[in-house]
């Protein structure tokens, strides 16, 4: 366990208010269609990952920026209800809290997270066991956070989402774990990913770029892992479940990875991935983003 007051998992990333419309199909440009359900959920890749790690039992801290508005206030309460430290959650009057819908996406205050915010949190970052970063904030800030953590021996878990075709090559060398999904893998490498074999090819390319361990997630097919120590791709399948809503399942997986890496450091990476596959598969069996993420008390106790 971390010393009192210090977080085991630190996440530098985004918060979004997810405006979720359920429709039978996507509208064409300029078309109006009827939705059959609308709800608001807490989302944003960074916050989702932090929430999942916290619900599994990690001591967590979020470094992010929300607006000085009701969505921002609600978000801070959401972090507190989930036991997440909000010491470095900034509120700004210069932008609204980020919001996301299936069709239109706006990052809002997330893009105002800056170097000064990281400097204020330097002690928490350098003493964490695991840091997670993604690309829903300015990529330069994600890279700076990864470097701060890496130079202090903190395990760095990078999720290049949403993917950037021209990713700064330093992301590869500063990521202990580089975890992407099929579409992100294709944007980064140009290799279309339809099966575990393709994912293995992506893994090899990303190892050549300097990653130490690559995980390519494949939705219901689980994922493929490859590392410098064992440069042969390994497919780790997920159990079969009936999916209701897969939104945010990748974030549940990443949050679970960070939890197991921080709190069970002696587990093999393969075991960490198997357990995280299971947790993400629980999340797809309920609708919503964070509202579908399981709590430790509701999971089989032999996971822990
Ligand atoms: O990864 C899922 C998340 O992506 C959603 O919560 C939404 O906010 C978008 O950022």
Short mmCIF file of C-alpha atoms and ligand atoms in Angstrom, two decimals:
data_model
loop_
_atom_site.label_atom_id
_atom_site.label_comp_id
_atom_site.label_asym_id
_atom_site.label_seq_id
_atom_site.Cartn_x
_atom_site.Cartn_y
_atom_site.Cartn_z
CA UNK A 1 0.00 0.00 0.00
CA UNK A 2 1.11 3.63 -0.60
CA UNK A 3 2.15 5.82 2.33
CA UNK A 4 -0.77 7.69 3.93
CA UNK A 5 -1.97 10.51 1.70
CA UNK A 6 -0.19 9.30 -1.44
CA UNK A 7 -2.09 7.88 -4.39
CA UNK A 8 -1.18 4.52 -5.89
CA UNK A 9 -2.74 5.33 -9.27
CA UNK A 10 -2.50 8.87 -10.65
CA UNK A 11 -4.44 9.74 -13.81
CA UNK A 12 -3.67 12.84 -15.89
CA UNK A 13 -6.54 13.25 -18.32
CA UNK A 14 -9.99 14.28 -19.34
CA UNK A 15 -13.47 14.60 -17.81
CA UNK A 16 -16.52 14.69 -20.05
CA UNK A 17 -20.21 14.89 -19.44
CA UNK A 18 -21.48 12.13 -21.73
CA UNK A 19 -24.74 13.02 -23.46
CA UNK A 20 -25.90 9.63 -24.58
CA UNK A 21 -28.64 9.26 -27.21
CA UNK A 22 -29.73 5.76 -28.06
CA UNK A 23 -30.93 5.49 -31.63
CA UNK A 24 -31.47 2.55 -33.94
CA UNK A 25 -28.96 3.94 -36.43
CA UNK A 26 -26.72 6.96 -36.95
CA UNK A 27 -28.26 9.98 -38.75
CA UNK A 28 -26.90 10.95 -42.17
CA UNK A 29 -25.54 14.53 -42.53
CA UNK A 30 -28.43 17.00 -42.17
CA UNK A 31 -30.95 14.30 -41.19
CA UNK A 32 -33.13 14.35 -38.03
CA UNK A 33 -33.98 10.99 -36.53
CA UNK A 34 -35.87 9.94 -33.37
CA UNK A 35 -33.89 8.56 -30.47
CA UNK A 36 -35.55 6.13 -28.05
CA UNK A 37 -33.57 7.02 -24.95
CA UNK A 38 -31.40 9.88 -23.69
CA UNK A 39 -29.31 9.99 -20.53
CA UNK A 40 -26.39 11.88 -19.04
CA UNK A 41 -23.46 9.97 -17.56
CA UNK A 42 -20.02 10.87 -16.25
CA UNK A 43 -17.37 10.10 -18.89
CA UNK A 44 -14.08 11.18 -20.41
CA UNK A 45 -11.37 8.60 -20.94
CA UNK A 46 -9.07 9.74 -18.13
CA UNK A 47 -11.80 10.03 -15.51
CA UNK A 48 -13.34 6.70 -16.55
CA UNK A 49 -10.01 4.94 -16.05
CA UNK A 50 -9.55 6.59 -12.66
CA UNK A 51 -13.08 5.65 -11.54
CA UNK A 52 -12.58 2.00 -12.48
CA UNK A 53 -9.24 1.80 -10.63
CA UNK A 54 -10.87 3.42 -7.57
CA UNK A 55 -13.90 1.10 -7.59
CA UNK A 56 -11.54 -1.88 -7.52
CA UNK A 57 -9.84 -0.48 -4.42
CA UNK A 58 -6.81 1.57 -5.56
CA UNK A 59 -6.01 4.83 -3.79
CA UNK A 60 -6.43 7.22 -6.71
CA UNK A 61 -5.85 10.86 -7.62
CA UNK A 62 -7.08 12.70 -10.72
CA UNK A 63 -5.26 15.64 -12.35
CA UNK A 64 -7.69 17.36 -14.71
CA UNK A 65 -9.63 20.53 -15.45
CA UNK A 66 -13.38 21.10 -15.47
CA UNK A 67 -15.45 24.24 -15.98
CA UNK A 68 -16.84 26.41 -13.18
CA UNK A 69 -20.34 25.23 -14.05
CA UNK A 70 -22.90 22.76 -12.78
CA UNK A 71 -21.42 19.87 -14.81
CA UNK A 72 -18.00 20.64 -13.31
CA UNK A 73 -19.42 20.82 -9.76
CA UNK A 74 -21.26 17.54 -10.29
CA UNK A 75 -18.09 15.95 -11.61
CA UNK A 76 -16.11 16.89 -8.52
CA UNK A 77 -18.86 15.38 -6.33
CA UNK A 78 -18.70 12.23 -8.50
CA UNK A 79 -14.95 11.90 -7.83
CA UNK A 80 -15.50 12.38 -4.10
CA UNK A 81 -18.31 9.79 -3.98
CA UNK A 82 -15.87 7.32 -5.60
CA UNK A 83 -13.14 8.07 -3.05
CA UNK A 84 -10.84 9.83 -5.56
CA UNK A 85 -8.58 12.67 -4.38
CA UNK A 86 -9.69 15.96 -6.00
CA UNK A 87 -6.75 18.01 -4.70
CA UNK A 88 -5.59 18.63 -8.28
CA UNK A 89 -8.94 18.93 -10.05
CA UNK A 90 -8.90 22.51 -11.37
CA UNK A 91 -12.02 24.55 -12.15
CA UNK A 92 -11.83 27.28 -14.79
CA UNK A 93 -14.16 30.07 -15.85
CA UNK A 94 -12.51 30.15 -19.29
CA UNK A 95 -14.20 27.03 -20.71
CA UNK A 96 -17.14 24.78 -20.00
CA UNK A 97 -16.74 21.25 -18.67
CA UNK A 98 -15.99 18.92 -21.58
CA UNK A 99 -18.98 17.18 -23.12
CA UNK A 100 -19.19 14.25 -25.50
CA UNK A 101 -21.97 12.71 -27.53
CA UNK A 102 -21.86 9.87 -30.03
CA UNK A 103 -21.90 12.32 -32.93
CA UNK A 104 -20.36 15.59 -31.79
CA UNK A 105 -17.35 15.79 -29.51
CA UNK A 106 -16.03 18.87 -27.60
CA UNK A 107 -13.10 18.73 -25.18
CA UNK A 108 -13.85 22.02 -23.29
CA UNK A 109 -11.79 22.66 -20.15
CA UNK A 110 -9.68 19.50 -20.67
CA UNK A 111 -7.52 21.42 -23.15
CA UNK A 112 -6.66 24.02 -20.49
CA UNK A 113 -4.81 21.55 -18.27
CA UNK A 114 -1.24 22.87 -18.43
CA UNK A 115 2.35 22.51 -17.20
CA UNK A 116 1.64 24.60 -14.09
CA UNK A 117 -1.09 22.12 -13.11
CA UNK A 118 1.42 19.28 -13.47
CA UNK A 119 4.06 21.13 -11.45
CA UNK A 120 1.60 21.61 -8.59
CA UNK A 121 0.97 17.84 -8.61
CA UNK A 122 4.65 16.88 -9.07
CA UNK A 123 4.94 15.21 -5.67
CA UNK A 124 1.84 13.04 -6.25
CA UNK A 125 3.04 12.10 -9.74
CA UNK A 126 6.55 11.17 -8.70
CA UNK A 127 5.39 9.04 -5.75
CA UNK A 128 2.60 7.13 -7.55
CA UNK A 129 2.96 3.45 -8.36
CA UNK A 130 1.26 3.80 -11.74
CA UNK A 131 0.37 6.83 -13.86
CA UNK A 132 -2.16 6.66 -16.71
CA UNK A 133 -2.30 9.18 -19.57
CA UNK A 134 -4.39 9.39 -22.75
CA UNK A 135 -4.83 11.95 -25.58
CA UNK A 136 -8.06 13.72 -24.62
CA UNK A 137 -6.03 16.59 -23.17
CA UNK A 138 -3.21 18.47 -24.99
CA UNK A 139 -0.77 15.75 -26.11
CA UNK A 140 2.20 17.84 -24.92
CA UNK A 141 0.79 17.73 -21.37
CA UNK A 142 0.26 13.96 -21.51
CA UNK A 143 3.86 13.54 -22.67
CA UNK A 144 5.18 15.86 -19.97
CA UNK A 145 3.30 13.89 -17.28
CA UNK A 146 4.61 10.57 -18.62
CA UNK A 147 8.16 11.91 -18.60
CA UNK A 148 7.83 13.25 -15.04
CA UNK A 149 6.57 9.87 -13.87
CA UNK A 150 9.06 7.82 -15.89
CA UNK A 151 12.08 9.75 -14.62
CA UNK A 152 10.93 8.98 -11.06
CA UNK A 153 10.58 5.23 -11.66
CA UNK A 154 6.75 5.32 -11.72
CA UNK A 155 5.19 2.70 -14.06
CA UNK A 156 3.73 4.55 -17.05
CA UNK A 157 0.57 3.26 -18.73
CA UNK A 158 -0.27 5.14 -21.91
CA UNK A 159 -3.55 4.78 -23.81
CA UNK A 160 -3.23 6.70 -27.13
CA UNK A 161 -6.93 7.55 -27.38
CA UNK A 162 -8.23 9.25 -29.37
CA UNK A 163 -5.35 8.28 -31.67
CA UNK A 164 -3.09 10.77 -33.46
CA UNK A 165 -1.50 9.66 -36.74
CA UNK A 166 1.55 11.84 -36.04
CA UNK A 167 2.23 10.75 -32.47
CA UNK A 168 5.41 12.22 -30.95
CA UNK A 169 7.87 9.27 -30.95
CA UNK A 170 8.77 10.02 -27.32
CA UNK A 171 5.42 8.54 -26.28
CA UNK A 172 6.73 5.12 -27.26
CA UNK A 173 9.95 5.37 -25.29
CA UNK A 174 8.29 6.76 -22.16
CA UNK A 175 5.50 4.16 -22.00
CA UNK A 176 6.13 1.06 -19.90
CA UNK A 177 2.78 -0.23 -21.10
CA UNK A 178 1.32 1.03 -24.39
CA UNK A 179 -2.33 -0.03 -24.67
CA UNK A 180 -4.39 0.71 -27.80
CA UNK A 181 -7.48 -0.73 -29.48
CA UNK A 182 -7.84 -1.95 -33.09
CA UNK A 183 -8.67 1.41 -34.68
CA UNK A 184 -5.99 3.28 -32.72
CA UNK A 185 -3.49 0.57 -33.76
CA UNK A 186 -4.38 1.12 -37.42
CA UNK A 187 -4.05 4.92 -37.19
CA UNK A 188 -0.65 4.59 -35.52
CA UNK A 189 0.85 1.91 -37.77
CA UNK A 190 -1.26 1.76 -40.94
CA UNK A 191 -1.91 -1.94 -40.27
CA UNK A 192 -5.64 -2.81 -40.28
CA UNK A 193 -6.44 -5.01 -37.28
CA UNK A 194 -9.14 -7.65 -37.69
CA UNK A 195 -7.73 -10.56 -35.69
CA UNK A 196 -5.05 -11.52 -33.15
CA UNK A 197 -2.46 -12.12 -35.88
CA UNK A 198 -2.79 -8.52 -37.15
CA UNK A 199 -2.60 -7.28 -33.56
CA UNK A 200 0.67 -9.19 -33.15
CA UNK A 201 2.10 -7.42 -36.22
CA UNK A 202 1.14 -4.04 -34.72
CA UNK A 203 2.77 -5.07 -31.45
CA UNK A 204 6.06 -5.84 -33.19
CA UNK A 205 6.05 -2.44 -34.95
CA UNK A 206 5.37 -0.63 -31.68
CA UNK A 207 8.15 -2.54 -29.88
CA UNK A 208 10.51 -1.39 -32.63
CA UNK A 209 9.45 2.20 -31.90
CA UNK A 210 10.63 1.81 -28.30
CA UNK A 211 7.67 0.47 -26.28
CA UNK A 212 8.53 -2.10 -23.61
CA UNK A 213 5.18 -3.86 -23.53
CA UNK A 214 2.28 -3.43 -25.97
CA UNK A 215 -1.33 -4.49 -25.47
CA UNK A 216 -3.71 -4.34 -28.45
CA UNK A 217 -7.32 -4.79 -27.31
CA UNK A 218 -9.73 -6.63 -29.60
CA UNK A 219 -13.16 -6.12 -27.99
CA UNK A 220 -14.89 -9.47 -27.42
CA UNK A 221 -11.75 -11.30 -28.62
CA UNK A 222 -9.75 -10.09 -25.60
CA UNK A 223 -6.31 -8.76 -26.47
CA UNK A 224 -2.81 -9.48 -27.69
CA UNK A 225 0.25 -8.75 -25.58
CA UNK A 226 3.88 -8.58 -26.65
CA UNK A 227 6.94 -7.37 -24.77
CA UNK A 228 10.64 -6.76 -25.22
CA UNK A 229 11.29 -9.64 -22.83
CA UNK A 230 8.99 -11.99 -24.78
CA UNK A 231 8.77 -10.65 -28.35
CA UNK A 232 6.28 -13.32 -29.45
CA UNK A 233 2.65 -12.09 -29.59
CA UNK A 234 0.35 -13.79 -27.08
CA UNK A 235 -3.43 -13.79 -27.51
CA UNK A 236 -5.28 -13.55 -24.21
CA UNK A 237 -8.98 -14.23 -24.96
CA UNK A 238 -11.89 -12.78 -22.99
CA UNK A 239 -14.85 -14.83 -21.73
CA UNK A 240 -18.05 -14.81 -23.81
CA UNK A 241 -20.74 -12.43 -22.53
CA UNK A 242 -23.81 -10.74 -24.00
CA UNK A 243 -22.88 -7.10 -24.51
CA UNK A 244 -25.51 -4.43 -23.85
CA UNK A 245 -23.32 -1.33 -24.26
CA UNK A 246 -19.58 -1.30 -24.95
CA UNK A 247 -19.06 2.46 -24.40
CA UNK A 248 -16.07 2.99 -22.14
CA UNK A 249 -15.18 -0.73 -21.92
CA UNK A 250 -11.62 0.07 -23.00
CA UNK A 251 -11.34 2.59 -20.15
CA UNK A 252 -12.63 0.01 -17.67
CA UNK A 253 -9.89 -2.33 -18.94
CA UNK A 254 -7.15 0.33 -18.62
CA UNK A 255 -8.33 1.36 -15.12
CA UNK A 256 -8.30 -2.29 -14.05
CA UNK A 257 -4.80 -2.80 -15.49
CA UNK A 258 -3.53 0.12 -13.42
CA UNK A 259 -5.26 -1.18 -10.29
CA UNK A 260 -3.72 -4.66 -10.53
CA UNK A 261 -0.28 -3.30 -11.48
CA UNK A 262 -0.29 -0.92 -8.52
CA UNK A 263 -1.88 -3.13 -5.87
CA UNK A 264 -0.68 -6.62 -6.95
CA UNK A 265 2.80 -5.91 -8.34
CA UNK A 266 3.85 -9.55 -8.13
CA UNK A 267 1.21 -10.79 -10.60
CA UNK A 268 2.46 -11.58 -14.10
CA UNK A 269 1.30 -9.19 -16.81
CA UNK A 270 -0.63 -12.04 -18.39
CA UNK A 271 -2.60 -12.56 -15.18
CA UNK A 272 -3.16 -8.80 -14.82
CA UNK A 273 -4.59 -8.76 -18.37
CA UNK A 274 -6.84 -11.80 -17.76
CA UNK A 275 -8.34 -10.16 -14.68
CA UNK A 276 -8.75 -6.83 -16.49
CA UNK A 277 -10.44 -8.58 -19.44
CA UNK A 278 -12.94 -10.00 -16.97
CA UNK A 279 -13.68 -6.62 -15.40
CA UNK A 280 -14.19 -4.94 -18.79
CA UNK A 281 -16.51 -7.81 -19.79
CA UNK A 282 -18.63 -7.08 -16.70
CA UNK A 283 -18.84 -3.40 -17.74
CA UNK A 284 -20.30 -4.19 -21.17
CA UNK A 285 -23.23 -6.04 -19.61
CA UNK A 286 -24.86 -2.80 -18.36
CA UNK A 287 -25.56 0.43 -20.23
CA UNK A 288 -23.74 3.72 -19.72
CA UNK A 289 -20.10 4.59 -19.20
CA UNK A 290 -19.09 4.90 -15.54
CA UNK A 291 -22.52 3.72 -14.45
CA UNK A 292 -21.63 0.27 -15.84
CA UNK A 293 -18.27 -0.04 -14.05
CA UNK A 294 -18.25 -2.74 -11.35
CA UNK A 295 -17.29 -2.23 -7.70
CA UNK A 296 -14.93 -4.64 -5.96
CA UNK A 297 -17.66 -5.83 -3.58
CA UNK A 298 -19.80 -7.00 -6.53
CA UNK A 299 -17.05 -9.02 -8.23
CA UNK A 300 -15.89 -12.60 -7.58
CA UNK A 301 -13.51 -12.26 -4.63
CA UNK A 302 -10.96 -14.67 -6.12
CA UNK A 303 -10.01 -11.82 -8.49
CA UNK A 304 -8.35 -10.08 -5.56
O1 LIG B 1 -13.84 6.05 -23.95
C1 LIG B 1 -15.17 6.44 -23.73
C2 LIG B 1 -15.23 7.91 -23.48
O2 LIG B 1 -14.82 8.57 -24.65
C3 LIG B 1 -16.62 8.42 -23.20
O3 LIG B 1 -16.89 8.45 -21.82
C4 LIG B 1 -16.62 9.81 -23.81
O4 LIG B 1 -16.57 10.82 -22.85
C5 LIG B 1 -15.37 9.87 -24.69
O5 LIG B 1 -14.46 10.70 -24.17
#
